[in-house]
Amino acid sequence: RPRVLSGIQPTAGSFHLGNYLGAVRQWVALQETHDAFYMVVDLHAITLPQDPDVLRANTRLAAAQLLAAGLDPDRCTLFVQSHVPEHAQLAWVMNCLTGFGEASRMTQFKDKSAKQGADRASVGLFTYPILQVADILLYQADEVPVGEDQRQHIELTRDLADRFNGRFGETFTMPKPYILKETAKIYDLQDPSIKMSKSASTPKGLINLLDEPKTTAKKVKSAVTDTDTVIRYDVVEKPGVSNLLTIFSTLTGTGIPELEERYAGKGYGALKTDLAEVMVEFVTPFKERTQQYLDDPETLDSVLAKGAEKARAVAAETLARAYDRVGFLPAK
Ligand code: ATP
Ligand code: MG
């Protein structure tokens, strides 16, 4: 079985619709066909200012949401990144192989540090793409299911795998991005020129899966469209409407042409009302299942402990090989 690896940050508490459609939904499907490793990336979550108690609670909450979304600990390895110290260890080696200019070109860093103010952005934020390189290479992942915003980091991973293999001998598997075209980028409902994001969305444009379903419905109904009334998929002329069609289509399994036909001549109100209903039907049981997992923290923690053990077995082997190749003297 080919291997997949991916992660999600435990910042912000609730996952949003972009996380689900762009990434987590694919994770659930891939556990059936792949040897799948999925993690809550708490090391990444401290690249921006954070509160310890909130981080702890959100890490459990992220794991609960992943289970609620359909990850099955018998079919995949689900773990917390900081439980596997090899991530930080391999990241150091990768930091030393990355050019300063190369790291400076990462657009996610540029976006996030610009928002922080250059002086306040941490060095951790600067090197977080390189930690991500280590995350992926440690598991010898063949594919990495993510949203479009992560494509550049997977390119960097490929460059560094190639560089390490070339310099020290064949060590790492060359990973490929696994990005589904339709859902690669879900947009903010109030500003369809920016991606829906935990850290950068407008509150009204961000569909949190754990919001009250009423709130979700309201946000869908007040989504920004355009001054025209025609329901047509056209990302250039009609980014708002196209975003709604993508969401509708993916959540219901209805093709976009079929939706265009169904809503021909009906106007945006009808589309939004029906999509609001679809969303409510999706988030209501999701929220309930998440709460059930949270209500049983012992089971949740034991799932994560088993996951960490399985992950460490793989990560430790890769790290040992990489350390040896680099020339570190084995500890006897
Ligand atoms: P932040 O803004 O803090 O980076 P985020 O919203 O990007 O948060 P992450 O935890 O960084 O959330 O991302 C988890 C996964 O969700 C990644 O694979 C990412 O590519 C994907 N993802 C995030 N936002 C979107 C989006 N709007 N559309 C599609 N996929 C997305
Ligand atoms: Mg992100």
XYZ file of C-alpha atoms and ligand atoms in Angstrom:
364
model
C 0.000 0.000 0.000
C 1.319 3.456 -0.823
C 1.708 5.705 2.185
C 0.043 9.073 2.886
C 0.844 11.608 5.574
C -0.890 14.834 6.486
C -1.535 17.146 9.417
C -3.857 19.804 10.734
C -3.214 22.575 13.236
C -5.034 22.634 16.567
C -5.299 26.425 16.467
C -8.691 28.151 16.520
C -10.572 25.157 17.978
C -13.105 24.361 15.307
C -12.101 23.085 11.893
C -13.564 25.120 9.064
C -15.199 24.022 5.868
C -11.984 24.579 3.869
C -10.073 22.213 6.146
C -12.761 19.588 5.722
C -13.334 19.839 1.965
C -9.711 20.573 1.065
C -8.035 18.010 3.291
C -9.837 15.961 5.945
C -12.427 14.560 3.568
C -9.622 13.107 1.437
C -7.910 11.726 4.543
C -11.023 9.729 5.344
C -11.198 8.282 1.828
C -7.480 7.495 1.638
C -7.416 5.408 4.821
C -9.225 2.712 2.802
C -6.579 2.445 0.096
C -3.377 3.742 1.687
C -1.166 3.224 4.693
C -2.276 6.468 6.268
C -0.610 8.658 8.930
C -2.509 11.711 10.158
C -1.498 14.061 12.914
C -2.530 17.065 14.918
C 0.417 19.399 14.379
C 0.801 21.077 17.735
C 4.442 21.977 17.046
C 3.189 24.108 14.173
C 0.550 25.688 16.406
C 3.160 27.456 18.554
C 4.617 29.380 15.608
C 2.091 32.103 16.422
C 1.376 33.436 19.938
C -0.788 30.967 21.861
C -2.116 30.053 25.276
C -1.035 26.734 26.883
C -4.434 25.701 28.268
C -6.130 26.559 25.017
C -3.554 24.590 23.043
C -4.053 21.513 25.224
C -7.828 21.681 24.893
C -7.671 22.351 21.161
C -5.339 19.426 20.556
C -7.923 17.018 22.007
C -10.648 18.901 20.183
C -8.813 18.492 16.860
C -8.418 14.752 17.433
C -12.120 14.467 18.343
C -13.079 16.292 15.139
C -10.898 14.008 13.032
C -12.628 10.966 14.511
C -16.018 12.620 14.044
C -15.149 13.260 10.396
C -14.604 9.542 9.918
C -10.993 8.665 10.665
C -10.869 5.170 12.091
C -7.905 4.370 14.357
C -8.033 0.775 13.106
C -7.559 1.952 9.523
C -5.080 4.775 10.006
C -2.464 6.030 12.436
C -3.760 9.112 14.236
C -1.358 10.917 16.550
C -0.164 14.191 18.027
C 3.018 15.590 16.492
C 4.749 16.486 19.782
C 4.360 12.870 20.948
C 6.900 11.924 18.302
C 10.119 13.827 19.085
C 11.709 12.733 15.794
C 9.825 15.545 14.000
C 11.839 18.249 15.742
C 15.025 16.211 15.408
C 14.813 15.703 11.649
C 13.666 19.302 11.208
C 17.021 20.513 12.529
C 18.890 18.501 9.911
C 16.586 19.852 7.207
C 17.046 23.425 8.481
C 20.740 23.000 7.859
C 20.145 21.955 4.255
C 17.804 24.850 3.419
C 19.023 28.119 1.986
C 17.981 31.294 3.784
C 16.746 32.759 0.500
C 14.922 29.553 -0.315
C 13.032 29.676 2.988
C 12.323 33.391 2.485
C 10.386 32.614 -0.681
C 7.656 30.657 1.126
C 4.461 32.610 0.528
C 2.667 31.240 3.605
C 5.445 32.715 5.755
C 5.262 36.007 3.907
C 1.485 36.192 4.393
C 1.516 35.185 8.032
C 4.498 37.308 9.041
C 3.098 40.348 7.240
C 0.002 40.039 9.384
C 2.118 39.768 12.547
C 4.531 42.555 11.756
C 8.006 41.483 10.654
C 9.570 42.162 14.065
C 7.051 40.119 15.933
C 7.037 37.085 13.648
C 9.007 34.247 15.239
C 11.909 32.359 13.746
C 9.697 29.288 14.264
C 7.182 30.749 11.820
C 10.024 31.285 9.362
C 11.199 27.669 9.541
C 7.805 25.992 9.899
C 7.780 24.856 6.249
C 11.011 23.003 7.015
C 9.421 21.280 9.995
C 6.743 20.259 7.545
C 9.423 18.828 5.272
C 10.589 16.680 8.195
C 6.981 15.667 8.982
C 6.571 14.257 5.500
C 9.986 12.678 4.971
C 10.027 10.893 8.344
C 7.200 8.646 7.158
C 8.576 8.100 3.653
C 5.192 9.342 2.418
C 4.322 8.768 -1.235
C 1.459 11.263 -1.224
C 0.426 14.235 0.886
C -3.286 15.139 0.812
C -3.553 18.918 1.392
C -5.144 22.076 0.047
C -3.613 24.227 -2.678
C -1.980 26.579 -0.141
C 0.417 23.774 0.791
C 1.669 23.003 -2.725
C 4.772 25.170 -2.355
C 5.759 23.382 0.862
C 5.538 20.030 -0.877
C 7.735 21.378 -3.644
C 10.235 22.390 -0.954
C 9.967 18.887 0.523
C 10.793 17.373 -2.849
C 13.752 19.732 -3.313
C 15.158 18.881 0.105
C 14.585 15.132 -0.280
C 16.447 15.321 -3.555
C 19.243 17.397 -2.032
C 19.674 15.064 0.938
C 19.551 11.937 -1.240
C 22.052 13.438 -3.663
C 24.474 14.527 -0.969
C 24.250 11.612 1.456
C 22.781 8.712 -0.507
C 19.252 7.499 -1.220
C 17.360 7.963 2.070
C 13.968 9.563 1.524
C 10.988 8.688 -0.650
C 10.037 11.470 -3.072
C 6.519 12.626 -2.043
C 3.813 13.968 -4.349
C 1.045 16.400 -3.474
C -2.447 14.928 -3.498
C -4.652 17.932 -4.235
C -8.144 17.521 -5.655
C -8.806 20.235 -8.204
C -12.439 20.861 -7.250
C -11.819 21.488 -3.557
C -8.185 22.641 -3.567
C -9.174 26.088 -2.374
C -12.406 26.978 -0.624
C -12.896 30.733 -0.369
C -14.033 33.051 2.377
C -17.808 33.553 2.014
C -17.505 37.322 2.486
C -14.390 37.782 0.370
C -14.093 35.174 -2.367
C -10.665 36.505 -3.321
C -9.069 35.031 -0.160
C -9.016 31.451 1.084
C -11.119 30.428 4.019
C -8.592 30.212 6.847
C -8.355 29.672 10.593
C -6.147 32.711 10.978
C -7.119 35.088 8.184
C -10.815 34.787 7.398
C -13.439 37.361 8.189
C -15.649 35.960 10.999
C -18.753 36.032 8.808
C -16.933 34.434 5.896
C -15.602 31.505 7.905
C -17.760 28.396 8.241
C -16.667 26.741 11.467
C -17.886 23.169 11.639
C -18.590 23.551 15.357
C -20.598 26.767 15.123
C -24.234 26.607 16.112
C -26.036 25.262 13.010
C -28.213 28.409 13.078
C -25.099 30.548 12.747
C -23.865 28.404 9.889
C -27.152 28.808 8.032
C -27.018 32.560 8.550
C -23.466 32.791 7.207
C -24.388 30.821 4.096
C -27.421 33.010 3.464
C -25.373 36.186 3.728
C -22.543 34.963 1.479
C -21.271 37.566 -0.968
C -22.197 36.799 -4.577
C -22.398 39.433 -7.328
C -24.830 41.911 -8.834
C -25.913 39.553 -11.577
C -28.524 36.840 -10.825
C -27.368 33.976 -13.020
C -26.158 30.816 -11.271
C -23.177 29.698 -13.279
C -19.800 28.218 -12.405
C -17.229 30.810 -13.467
C -14.356 31.403 -11.062
C -13.209 34.594 -12.782
C -16.507 36.430 -13.251
C -18.425 34.796 -10.400
C -16.043 33.682 -7.666
C -18.643 33.878 -4.867
C -21.294 31.845 -6.671
C -18.699 29.352 -7.917
C -17.491 28.815 -4.353
C -21.044 28.074 -3.220
C -21.526 25.659 -6.126
C -18.303 23.835 -5.239
C -19.375 23.460 -1.621
C -22.882 22.361 -2.584
C -21.622 19.890 -5.149
C -19.026 18.282 -2.884
C -21.281 17.935 0.141
C -24.141 16.392 -1.830
C -22.333 14.526 -4.606
C -24.363 16.442 -7.219
C -22.477 17.569 -10.321
C -22.081 21.320 -10.862
C -23.809 21.263 -14.302
C -26.776 19.578 -12.655
C -26.901 22.297 -9.992
C -26.689 25.023 -12.646
C -29.666 23.440 -14.358
C -31.631 22.951 -11.155
C -31.264 26.636 -10.198
C -31.634 28.129 -13.671
C -33.836 31.206 -13.383
C -34.260 30.780 -9.625
C -31.841 33.371 -8.282
C -29.258 33.328 -5.521
C -31.755 33.226 -2.655
C -32.971 29.734 -3.576
C -29.453 28.402 -3.948
C -28.363 29.827 -0.605
C -31.452 28.610 1.254
C -30.926 25.060 -0.007
C -27.187 25.147 0.644
C -27.835 26.421 4.176
C -29.987 23.346 4.723
C -27.332 21.027 3.294
C -24.750 22.607 5.599
C -26.960 22.280 8.674
C -27.535 18.608 7.883
C -23.818 18.127 7.638
C -22.638 20.061 10.700
C -25.331 18.940 13.150
C -24.259 15.254 13.398
C -20.591 16.275 13.066
C -20.907 18.486 16.125
C -22.689 15.726 18.057
C -20.070 13.104 17.233
C -17.264 15.475 18.182
C -18.904 16.043 21.562
C -19.212 12.291 22.123
C -15.467 11.836 21.628
C -14.726 14.794 23.905
C -16.954 13.350 26.608
C -14.675 10.319 26.809
C -11.167 11.782 27.099
C -9.655 8.497 28.310
C -10.576 6.679 25.133
C -9.431 9.654 23.084
C -6.058 9.775 24.848
C -5.575 6.047 24.453
C -6.269 6.299 20.708
C -3.603 9.014 20.525
C -1.145 7.001 22.633
C -1.474 3.987 20.347
C -1.138 6.215 17.318
C 2.026 7.804 18.679
C 3.540 4.392 19.295
C 2.855 3.274 15.717
C 4.131 6.583 14.326
C 7.309 6.491 16.411
C 8.216 3.050 15.156
C 8.351 4.420 11.609
C 9.804 7.837 12.455
C 12.608 6.473 14.635
C 13.797 4.174 11.882
C 13.946 6.987 9.323
C 15.637 9.372 11.739
C 18.296 6.789 12.662
C 19.085 6.277 8.998
C 19.230 10.027 8.316
C 21.460 10.677 11.360
C 23.798 7.939 10.228
C 23.961 9.293 6.664
C 24.750 12.783 7.915
C 27.651 11.408 9.916
C 26.467 11.589 13.522
C 28.348 9.164 15.732
C 25.927 6.508 17.000
C 25.222 6.706 20.756
C 26.328 3.404 22.218
P -3.904 28.842 9.173
O -4.594 30.002 8.521
O -3.603 29.063 10.634
O -2.735 28.298 8.396
P -5.646 26.922 7.987
O -7.028 27.383 7.914
O -4.788 27.029 6.747
O -4.978 27.658 9.219
P -4.350 24.431 8.580
O -4.453 23.627 9.817
O -3.103 25.214 8.322
O -5.599 25.413 8.512
O -4.583 23.486 7.327
C -5.061 22.140 7.402
C -5.348 21.645 6.002
O -6.470 22.329 5.450
C -4.197 21.865 5.006
O -4.078 20.708 4.193
C -4.652 23.036 4.177
O -4.108 23.025 2.867
C -6.142 22.809 4.148
N -6.876 24.046 3.928
C -6.850 25.133 4.732
N -7.651 26.100 4.253
C -8.192 25.611 3.087
C -9.100 26.140 2.132
N -9.609 27.346 2.257
N -9.429 25.356 1.074
C -8.914 24.125 0.922
N -8.059 23.554 1.811
C -7.690 24.292 2.884
Mg -2.649 26.747 6.940
